[in-house]
PDB file of C-alpha atoms in Angstrom:
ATOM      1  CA  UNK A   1      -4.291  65.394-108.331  1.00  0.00           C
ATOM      2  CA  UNK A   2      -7.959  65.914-107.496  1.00  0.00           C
ATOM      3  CA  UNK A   3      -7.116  68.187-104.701  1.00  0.00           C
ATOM      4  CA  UNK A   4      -4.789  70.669-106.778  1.00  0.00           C
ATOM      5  CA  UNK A   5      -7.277  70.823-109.931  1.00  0.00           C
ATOM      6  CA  UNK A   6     -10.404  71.159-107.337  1.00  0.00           C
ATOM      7  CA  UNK A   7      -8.342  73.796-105.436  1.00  0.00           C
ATOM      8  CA  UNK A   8      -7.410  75.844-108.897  1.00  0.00           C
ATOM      9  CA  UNK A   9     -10.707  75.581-110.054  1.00  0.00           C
ATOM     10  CA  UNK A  10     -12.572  78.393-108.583  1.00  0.00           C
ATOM     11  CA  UNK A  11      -9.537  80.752-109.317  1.00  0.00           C
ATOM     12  CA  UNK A  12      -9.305  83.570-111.387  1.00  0.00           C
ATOM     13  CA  UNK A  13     -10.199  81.741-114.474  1.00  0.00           C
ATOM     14  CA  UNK A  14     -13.399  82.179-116.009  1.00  0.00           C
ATOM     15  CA  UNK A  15     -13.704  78.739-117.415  1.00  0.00           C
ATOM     16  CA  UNK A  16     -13.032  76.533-114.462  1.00  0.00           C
ATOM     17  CA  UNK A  17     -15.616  78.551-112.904  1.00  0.00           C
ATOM     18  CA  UNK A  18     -17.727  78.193-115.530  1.00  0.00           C
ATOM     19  CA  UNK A  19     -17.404  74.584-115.040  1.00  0.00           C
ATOM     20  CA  UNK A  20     -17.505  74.171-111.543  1.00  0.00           C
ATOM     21  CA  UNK A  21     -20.993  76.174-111.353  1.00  0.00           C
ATOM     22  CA  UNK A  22     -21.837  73.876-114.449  1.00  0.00           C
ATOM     23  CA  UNK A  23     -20.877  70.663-111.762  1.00  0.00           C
ATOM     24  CA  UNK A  24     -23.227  72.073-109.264  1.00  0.00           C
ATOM     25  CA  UNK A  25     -26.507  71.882-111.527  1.00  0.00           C
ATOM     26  CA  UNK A  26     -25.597  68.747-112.465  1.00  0.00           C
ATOM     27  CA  UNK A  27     -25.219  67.631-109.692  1.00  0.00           C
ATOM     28  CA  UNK A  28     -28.986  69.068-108.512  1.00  0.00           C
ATOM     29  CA  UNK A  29     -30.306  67.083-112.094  1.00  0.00           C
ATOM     30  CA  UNK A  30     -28.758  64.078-111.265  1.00  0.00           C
ATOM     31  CA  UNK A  31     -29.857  64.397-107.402  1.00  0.00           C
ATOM     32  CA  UNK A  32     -33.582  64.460-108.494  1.00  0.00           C
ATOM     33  CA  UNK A  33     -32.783  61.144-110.960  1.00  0.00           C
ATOM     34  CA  UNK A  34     -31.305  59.709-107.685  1.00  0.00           C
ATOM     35  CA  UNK A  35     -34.820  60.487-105.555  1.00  0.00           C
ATOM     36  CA  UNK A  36     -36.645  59.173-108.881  1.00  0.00           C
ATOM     37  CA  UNK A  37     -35.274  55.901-108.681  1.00  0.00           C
ATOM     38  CA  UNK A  38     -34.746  55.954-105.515  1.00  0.00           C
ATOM     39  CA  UNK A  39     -30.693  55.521-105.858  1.00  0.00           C
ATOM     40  CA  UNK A  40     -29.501  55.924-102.140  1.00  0.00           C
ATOM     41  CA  UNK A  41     -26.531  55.953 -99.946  1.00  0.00           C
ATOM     42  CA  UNK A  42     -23.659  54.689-101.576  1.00  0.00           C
ATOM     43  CA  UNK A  43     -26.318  54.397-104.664  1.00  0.00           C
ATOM     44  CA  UNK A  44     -26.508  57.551-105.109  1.00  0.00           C
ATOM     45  CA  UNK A  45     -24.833  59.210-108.776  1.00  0.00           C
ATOM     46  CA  UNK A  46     -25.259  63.075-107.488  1.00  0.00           C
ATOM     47  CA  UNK A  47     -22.318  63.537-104.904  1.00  0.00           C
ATOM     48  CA  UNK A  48     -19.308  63.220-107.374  1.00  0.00           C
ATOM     49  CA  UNK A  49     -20.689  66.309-108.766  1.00  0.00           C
ATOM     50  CA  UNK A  50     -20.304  68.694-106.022  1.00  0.00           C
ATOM     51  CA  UNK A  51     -17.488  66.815-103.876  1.00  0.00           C
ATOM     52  CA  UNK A  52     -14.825  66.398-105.964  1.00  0.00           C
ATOM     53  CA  UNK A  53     -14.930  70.509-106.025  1.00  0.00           C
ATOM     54  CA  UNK A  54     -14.818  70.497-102.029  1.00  0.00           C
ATOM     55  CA  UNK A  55     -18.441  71.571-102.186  1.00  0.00           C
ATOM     56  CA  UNK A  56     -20.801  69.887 -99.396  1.00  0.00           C
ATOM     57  CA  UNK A  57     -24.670  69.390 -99.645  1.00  0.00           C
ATOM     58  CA  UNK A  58     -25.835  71.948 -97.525  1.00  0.00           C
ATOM     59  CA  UNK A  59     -29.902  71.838 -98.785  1.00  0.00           C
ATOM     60  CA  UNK A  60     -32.031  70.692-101.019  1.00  0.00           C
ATOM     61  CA  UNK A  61     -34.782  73.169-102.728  1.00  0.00           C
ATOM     62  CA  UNK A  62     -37.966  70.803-103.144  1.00  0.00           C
ATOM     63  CA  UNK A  63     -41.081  71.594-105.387  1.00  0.00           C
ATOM     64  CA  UNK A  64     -43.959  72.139-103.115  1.00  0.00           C
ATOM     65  CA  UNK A  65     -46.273  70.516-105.735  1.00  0.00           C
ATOM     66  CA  UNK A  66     -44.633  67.535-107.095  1.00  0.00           C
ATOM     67  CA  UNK A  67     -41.816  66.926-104.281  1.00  0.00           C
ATOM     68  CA  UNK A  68     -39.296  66.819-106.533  1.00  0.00           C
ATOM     69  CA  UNK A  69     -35.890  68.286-106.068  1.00  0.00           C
ATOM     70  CA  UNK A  70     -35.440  71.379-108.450  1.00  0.00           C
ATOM     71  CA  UNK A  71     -32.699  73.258-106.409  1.00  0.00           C
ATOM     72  CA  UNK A  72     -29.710  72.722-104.009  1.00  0.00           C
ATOM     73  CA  UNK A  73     -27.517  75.087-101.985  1.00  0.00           C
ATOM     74  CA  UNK A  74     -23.754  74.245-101.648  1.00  0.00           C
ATOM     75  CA  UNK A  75     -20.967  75.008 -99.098  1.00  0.00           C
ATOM     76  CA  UNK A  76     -17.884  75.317 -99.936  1.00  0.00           C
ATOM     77  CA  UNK A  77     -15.810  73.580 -97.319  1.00  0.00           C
ATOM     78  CA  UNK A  78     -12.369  73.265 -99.305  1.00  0.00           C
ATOM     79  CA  UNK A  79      -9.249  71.268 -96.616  1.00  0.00           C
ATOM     80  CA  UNK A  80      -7.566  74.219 -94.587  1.00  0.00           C
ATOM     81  CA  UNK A  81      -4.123  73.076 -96.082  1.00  0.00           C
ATOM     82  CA  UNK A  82      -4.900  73.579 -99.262  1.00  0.00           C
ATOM     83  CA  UNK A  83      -7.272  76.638 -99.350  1.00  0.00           C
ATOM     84  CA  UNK A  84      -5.332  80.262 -99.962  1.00  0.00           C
ATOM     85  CA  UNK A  85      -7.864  82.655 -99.381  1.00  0.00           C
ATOM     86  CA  UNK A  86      -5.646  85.529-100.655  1.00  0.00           C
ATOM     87  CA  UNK A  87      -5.879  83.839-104.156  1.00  0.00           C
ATOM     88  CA  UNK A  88      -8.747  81.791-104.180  1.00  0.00           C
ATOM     89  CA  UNK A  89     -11.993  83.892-105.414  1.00  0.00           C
ATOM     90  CA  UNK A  90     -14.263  81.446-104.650  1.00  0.00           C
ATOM     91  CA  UNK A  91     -17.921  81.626-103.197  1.00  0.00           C
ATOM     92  CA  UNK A  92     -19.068  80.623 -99.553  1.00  0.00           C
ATOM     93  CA  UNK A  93     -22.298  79.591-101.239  1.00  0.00           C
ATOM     94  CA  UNK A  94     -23.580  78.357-104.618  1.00  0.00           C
ATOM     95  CA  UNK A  95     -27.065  77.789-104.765  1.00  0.00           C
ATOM     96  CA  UNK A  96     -27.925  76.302-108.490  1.00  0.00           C
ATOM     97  CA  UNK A  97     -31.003  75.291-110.128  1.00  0.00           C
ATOM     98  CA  UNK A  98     -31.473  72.120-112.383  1.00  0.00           C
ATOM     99  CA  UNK A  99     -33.118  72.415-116.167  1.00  0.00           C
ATOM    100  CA  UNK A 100     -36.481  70.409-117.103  1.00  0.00           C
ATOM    101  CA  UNK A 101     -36.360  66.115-116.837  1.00  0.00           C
ATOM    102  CA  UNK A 102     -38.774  64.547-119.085  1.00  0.00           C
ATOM    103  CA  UNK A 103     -39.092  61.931-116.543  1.00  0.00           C
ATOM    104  CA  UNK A 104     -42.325  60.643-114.372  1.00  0.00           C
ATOM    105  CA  UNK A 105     -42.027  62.155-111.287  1.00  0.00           C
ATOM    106  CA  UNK A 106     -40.871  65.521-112.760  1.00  0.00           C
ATOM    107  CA  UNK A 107     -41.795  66.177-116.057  1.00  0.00           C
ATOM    108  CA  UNK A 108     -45.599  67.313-115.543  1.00  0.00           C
ATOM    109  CA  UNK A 109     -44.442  70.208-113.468  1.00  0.00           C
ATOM    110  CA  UNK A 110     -41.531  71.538-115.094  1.00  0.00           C
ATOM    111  CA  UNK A 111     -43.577  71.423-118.699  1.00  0.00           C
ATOM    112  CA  UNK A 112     -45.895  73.584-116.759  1.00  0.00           C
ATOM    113  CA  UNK A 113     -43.408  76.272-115.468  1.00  0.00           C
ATOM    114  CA  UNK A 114     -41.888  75.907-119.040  1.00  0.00           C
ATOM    115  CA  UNK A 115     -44.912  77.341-119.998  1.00  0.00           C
ATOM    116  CA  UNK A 116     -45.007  80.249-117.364  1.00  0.00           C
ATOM    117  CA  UNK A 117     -42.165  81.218-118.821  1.00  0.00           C
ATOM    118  CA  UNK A 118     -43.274  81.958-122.688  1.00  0.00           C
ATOM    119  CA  UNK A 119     -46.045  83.626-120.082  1.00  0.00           C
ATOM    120  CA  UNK A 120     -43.965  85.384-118.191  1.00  0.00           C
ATOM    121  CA  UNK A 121     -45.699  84.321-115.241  1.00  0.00           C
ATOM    122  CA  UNK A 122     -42.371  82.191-113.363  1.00  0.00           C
ATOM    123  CA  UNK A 123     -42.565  85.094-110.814  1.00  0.00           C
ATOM    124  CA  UNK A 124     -45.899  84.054-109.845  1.00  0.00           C
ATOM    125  CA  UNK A 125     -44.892  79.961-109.140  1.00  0.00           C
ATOM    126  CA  UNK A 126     -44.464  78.856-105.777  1.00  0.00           C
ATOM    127  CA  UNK A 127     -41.228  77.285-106.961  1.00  0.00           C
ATOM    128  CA  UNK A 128     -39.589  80.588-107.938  1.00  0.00           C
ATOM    129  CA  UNK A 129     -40.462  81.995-104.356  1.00  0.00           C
ATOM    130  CA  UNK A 130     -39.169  78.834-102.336  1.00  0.00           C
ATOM    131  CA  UNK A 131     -36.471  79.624-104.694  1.00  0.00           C
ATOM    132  CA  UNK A 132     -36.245  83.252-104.158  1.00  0.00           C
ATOM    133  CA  UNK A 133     -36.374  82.623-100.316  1.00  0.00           C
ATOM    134  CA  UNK A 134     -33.216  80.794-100.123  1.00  0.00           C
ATOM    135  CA  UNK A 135     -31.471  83.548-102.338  1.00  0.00           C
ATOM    136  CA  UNK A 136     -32.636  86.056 -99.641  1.00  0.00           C
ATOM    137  CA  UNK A 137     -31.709  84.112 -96.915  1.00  0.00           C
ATOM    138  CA  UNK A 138     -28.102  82.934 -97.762  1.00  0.00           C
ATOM    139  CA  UNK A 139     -27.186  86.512 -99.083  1.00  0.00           C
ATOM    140  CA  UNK A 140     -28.608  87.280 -95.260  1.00  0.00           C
ATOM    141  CA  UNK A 141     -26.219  85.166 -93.554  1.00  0.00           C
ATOM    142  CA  UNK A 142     -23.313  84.809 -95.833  1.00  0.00           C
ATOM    143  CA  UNK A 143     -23.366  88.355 -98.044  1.00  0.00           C
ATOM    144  CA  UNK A 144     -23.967  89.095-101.558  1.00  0.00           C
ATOM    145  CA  UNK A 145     -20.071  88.606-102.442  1.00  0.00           C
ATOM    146  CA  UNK A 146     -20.380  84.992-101.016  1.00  0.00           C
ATOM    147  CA  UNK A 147     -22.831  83.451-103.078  1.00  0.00           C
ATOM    148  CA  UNK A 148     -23.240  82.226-106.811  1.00  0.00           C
ATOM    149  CA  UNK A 149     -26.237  81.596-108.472  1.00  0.00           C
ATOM    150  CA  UNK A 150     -26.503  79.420-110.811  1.00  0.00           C
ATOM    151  CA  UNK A 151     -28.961  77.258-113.229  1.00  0.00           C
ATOM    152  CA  UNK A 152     -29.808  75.212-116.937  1.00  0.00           C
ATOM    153  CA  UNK A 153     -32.981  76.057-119.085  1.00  0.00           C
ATOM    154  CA  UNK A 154     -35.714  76.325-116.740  1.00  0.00           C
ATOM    155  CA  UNK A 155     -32.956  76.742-114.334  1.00  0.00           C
ATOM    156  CA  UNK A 156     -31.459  79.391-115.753  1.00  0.00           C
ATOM    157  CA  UNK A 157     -34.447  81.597-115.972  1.00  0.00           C
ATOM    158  CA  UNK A 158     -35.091  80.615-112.380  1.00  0.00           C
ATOM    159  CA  UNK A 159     -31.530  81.937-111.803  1.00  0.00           C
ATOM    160  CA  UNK A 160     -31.824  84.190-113.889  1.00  0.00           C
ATOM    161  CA  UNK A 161     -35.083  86.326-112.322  1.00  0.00           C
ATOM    162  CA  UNK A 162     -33.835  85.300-108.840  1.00  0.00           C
ATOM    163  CA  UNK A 163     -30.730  87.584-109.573  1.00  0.00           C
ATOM    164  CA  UNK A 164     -32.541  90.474-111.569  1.00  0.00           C
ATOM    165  CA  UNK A 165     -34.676  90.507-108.162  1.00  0.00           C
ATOM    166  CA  UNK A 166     -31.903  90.760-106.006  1.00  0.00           C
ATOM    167  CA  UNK A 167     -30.360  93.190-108.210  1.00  0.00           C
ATOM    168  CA  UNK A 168     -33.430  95.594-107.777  1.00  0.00           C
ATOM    169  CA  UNK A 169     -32.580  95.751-104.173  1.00  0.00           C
ATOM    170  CA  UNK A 170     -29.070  96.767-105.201  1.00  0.00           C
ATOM    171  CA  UNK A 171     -27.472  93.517-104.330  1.00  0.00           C
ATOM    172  CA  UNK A 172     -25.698  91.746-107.013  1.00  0.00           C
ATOM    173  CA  UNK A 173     -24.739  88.241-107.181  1.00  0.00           C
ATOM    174  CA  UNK A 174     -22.668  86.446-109.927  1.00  0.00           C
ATOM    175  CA  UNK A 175     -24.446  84.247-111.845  1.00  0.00           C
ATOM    176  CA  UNK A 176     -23.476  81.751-114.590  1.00  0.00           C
ATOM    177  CA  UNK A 177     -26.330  80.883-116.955  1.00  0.00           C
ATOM    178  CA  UNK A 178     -26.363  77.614-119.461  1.00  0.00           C
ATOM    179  CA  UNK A 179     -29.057  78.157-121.676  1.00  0.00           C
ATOM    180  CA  UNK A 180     -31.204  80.494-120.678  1.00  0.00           C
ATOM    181  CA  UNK A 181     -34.882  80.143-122.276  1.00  0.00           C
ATOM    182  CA  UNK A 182     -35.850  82.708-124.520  1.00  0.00           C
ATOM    183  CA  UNK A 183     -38.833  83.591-126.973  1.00  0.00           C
ATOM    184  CA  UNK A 184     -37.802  84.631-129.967  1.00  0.00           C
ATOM    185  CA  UNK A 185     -38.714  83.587-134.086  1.00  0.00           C
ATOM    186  CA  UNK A 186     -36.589  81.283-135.630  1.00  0.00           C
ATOM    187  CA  UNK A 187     -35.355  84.046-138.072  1.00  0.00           C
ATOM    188  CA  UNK A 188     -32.015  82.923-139.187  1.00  0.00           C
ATOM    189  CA  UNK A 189     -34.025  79.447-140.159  1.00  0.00           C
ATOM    190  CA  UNK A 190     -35.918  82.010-142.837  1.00  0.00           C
ATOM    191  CA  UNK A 191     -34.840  81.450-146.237  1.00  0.00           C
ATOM    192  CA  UNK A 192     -36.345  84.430-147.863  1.00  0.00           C
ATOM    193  CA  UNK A 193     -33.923  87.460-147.272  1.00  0.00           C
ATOM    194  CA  UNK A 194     -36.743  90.027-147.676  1.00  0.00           C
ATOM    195  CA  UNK A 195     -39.010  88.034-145.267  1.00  0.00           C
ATOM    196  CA  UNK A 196     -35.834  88.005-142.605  1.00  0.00           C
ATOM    197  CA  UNK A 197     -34.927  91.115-143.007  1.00  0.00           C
ATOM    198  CA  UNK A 198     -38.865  92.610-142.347  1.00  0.00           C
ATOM    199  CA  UNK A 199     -39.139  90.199-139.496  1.00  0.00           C
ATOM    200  CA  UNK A 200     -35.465  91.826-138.014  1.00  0.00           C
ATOM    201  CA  UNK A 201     -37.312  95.440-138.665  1.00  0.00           C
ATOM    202  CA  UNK A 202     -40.444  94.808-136.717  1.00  0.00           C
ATOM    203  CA  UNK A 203     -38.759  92.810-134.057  1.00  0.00           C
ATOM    204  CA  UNK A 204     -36.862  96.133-133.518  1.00  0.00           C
ATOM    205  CA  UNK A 205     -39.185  98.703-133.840  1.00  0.00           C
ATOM    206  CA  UNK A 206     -41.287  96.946-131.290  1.00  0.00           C
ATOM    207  CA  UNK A 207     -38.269  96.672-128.621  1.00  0.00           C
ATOM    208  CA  UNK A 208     -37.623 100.624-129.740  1.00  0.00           C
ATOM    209  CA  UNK A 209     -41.663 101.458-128.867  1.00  0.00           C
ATOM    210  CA  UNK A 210     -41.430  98.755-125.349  1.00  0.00           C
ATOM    211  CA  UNK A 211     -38.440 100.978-125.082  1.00  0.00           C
ATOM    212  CA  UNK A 212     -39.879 104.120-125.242  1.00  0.00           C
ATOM    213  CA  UNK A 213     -43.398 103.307-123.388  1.00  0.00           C
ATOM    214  CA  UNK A 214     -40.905 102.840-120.517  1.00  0.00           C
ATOM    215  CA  UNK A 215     -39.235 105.809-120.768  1.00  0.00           C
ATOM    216  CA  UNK A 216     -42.472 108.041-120.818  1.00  0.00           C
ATOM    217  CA  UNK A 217     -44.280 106.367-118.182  1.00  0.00           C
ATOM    218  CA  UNK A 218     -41.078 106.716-116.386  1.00  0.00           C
ATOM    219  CA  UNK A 219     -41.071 110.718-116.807  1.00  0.00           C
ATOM    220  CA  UNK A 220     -44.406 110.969-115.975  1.00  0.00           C
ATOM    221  CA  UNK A 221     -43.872 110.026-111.936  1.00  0.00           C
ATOM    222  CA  UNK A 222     -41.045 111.414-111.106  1.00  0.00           C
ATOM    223  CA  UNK A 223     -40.133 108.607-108.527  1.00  0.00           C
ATOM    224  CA  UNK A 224     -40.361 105.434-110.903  1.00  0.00           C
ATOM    225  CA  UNK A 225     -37.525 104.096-111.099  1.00  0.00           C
ATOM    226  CA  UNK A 226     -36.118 103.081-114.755  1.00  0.00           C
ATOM    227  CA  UNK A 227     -35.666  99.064-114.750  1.00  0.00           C
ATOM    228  CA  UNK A 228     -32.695  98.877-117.002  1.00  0.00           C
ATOM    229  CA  UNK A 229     -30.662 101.467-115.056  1.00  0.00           C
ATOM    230  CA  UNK A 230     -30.993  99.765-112.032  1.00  0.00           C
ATOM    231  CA  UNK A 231     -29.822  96.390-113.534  1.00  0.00           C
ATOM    232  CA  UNK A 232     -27.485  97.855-115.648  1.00  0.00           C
ATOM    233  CA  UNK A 233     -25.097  97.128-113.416  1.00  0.00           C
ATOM    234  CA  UNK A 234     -25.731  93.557-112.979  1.00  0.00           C
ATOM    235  CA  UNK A 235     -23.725  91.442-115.733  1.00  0.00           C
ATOM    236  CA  UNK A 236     -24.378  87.780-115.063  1.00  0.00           C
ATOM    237  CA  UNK A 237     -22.306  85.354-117.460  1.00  0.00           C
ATOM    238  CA  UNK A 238     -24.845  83.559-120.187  1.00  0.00           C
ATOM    239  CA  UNK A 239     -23.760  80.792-122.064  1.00  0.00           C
ATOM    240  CA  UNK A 240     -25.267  79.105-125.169  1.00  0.00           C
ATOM    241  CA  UNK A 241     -24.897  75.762-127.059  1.00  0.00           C
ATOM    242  CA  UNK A 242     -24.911  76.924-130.516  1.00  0.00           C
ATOM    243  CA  UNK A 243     -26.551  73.813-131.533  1.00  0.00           C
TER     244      UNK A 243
END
């Protein structure tokens, strides 16, 4: 039974993909809990996560500041007998990145890259470029069609601006996102209709003049490139807890 539901899973079905690249963060969360507490061997809580999916450990992406874990890359090594590769869309590589742990050992660090998000500084981290690094070089060696990205909260946006750089270069990789980190006012917590709708107005007419800032530096040198039309064509898969 494990082997036929582990062997349908990366079909062509969007949920049991959905859930396998949602197994493969987990399992990078609950490999960094393992180093934590140091839970080793046949200890260890993180394996179940990947294996059961015929995934095997093939790295671990560590923080160069605090040590801890923040990233893995997977292989998928499914048994010969039971792998059809004319049906089975599934990746060669997965490389997924783990959401914040409020945890000693952790937590100091990932508060801090929480923050260079809302700064929009995660591109400058030396965790996004060990992370960035591995992207390149598993898309190197395996191809773009090969390999998944995929990531929770912090995670996610690490995923998320490892693929929009990729995607510059004109190489794009699927990606499944679990909620993504995102600034925004809590508008729809706004009683007051008129005060919602005036926040909804300005919100927009500052995207429209972002917008068209863009566009005119853009026409001004004729050889910028226009961001959104070269990721247009990247559509990663976002998901969102409504709660």
């Amino acid at each position: 039974m494990v082997v036929m539901l582990s062997d349908i899973a990366i079909r062509n079905n969007a949920h049991h993909r959905r859930s396998v690249a949602a197994s493969l963060v987990q399992g990078v969360r609950v490999l960094e809990r393992d180093r934590q507490v140091k839970r080793r061997g046949s200890q260890a809580l993180a394996p179940p996560w990947w294996e059961f999916f015929h995934f095997q450990l093939h790295r671990q992406l560590v923080d160069d500041v605090d040590s801890s874990i923040f990233g893995a890359i997977y292989e998928f090594k499914p048994p010969e007998s039971h792998y059809d590769k004319s049906v089975v869309e599934s990746p060669c590589y997965v490389i997924a990145f783990r959401g914040t742990i409020t945890k000693p050992g952790s937590v100091q660090r990932d508060l801090e890259l929480d923050m260079s998000i809302i700064r929009n500084r995660l591109h400058e981290t030396s965790r996004f470029e060990t992370a960035i690094q591995a992207v390149r070089n598993v898309v190197a060696t395996a191809g773009e069609s090969n390999v998944w990205l995929a990531g929770h909260s912090l995670g996610a946006a690490t995923a998320l601006l490892a693929g929009k750089t990729m995607a510059k270069t004109g190489i794009f990789l699927q990606a499944f996102l679990f909620n993504s980190p995102f600034i925004s006012a809590p508008i729809e917590r706004i009683k007051d209709k008129r005060v919602k709708h005036g926040l909804r107005i300005a919100s927009s007419v500052i995207t429209a003049g972002l917008a068209f800032t863009t566009k005119k530096k853009s026409s001004q040198n004729s050889r910028s490139v226009d961001p959104f039309a070269t990721l247009s064509a990247w559509i990663p898969f976002l998901f969102v807890n409504p709660g």
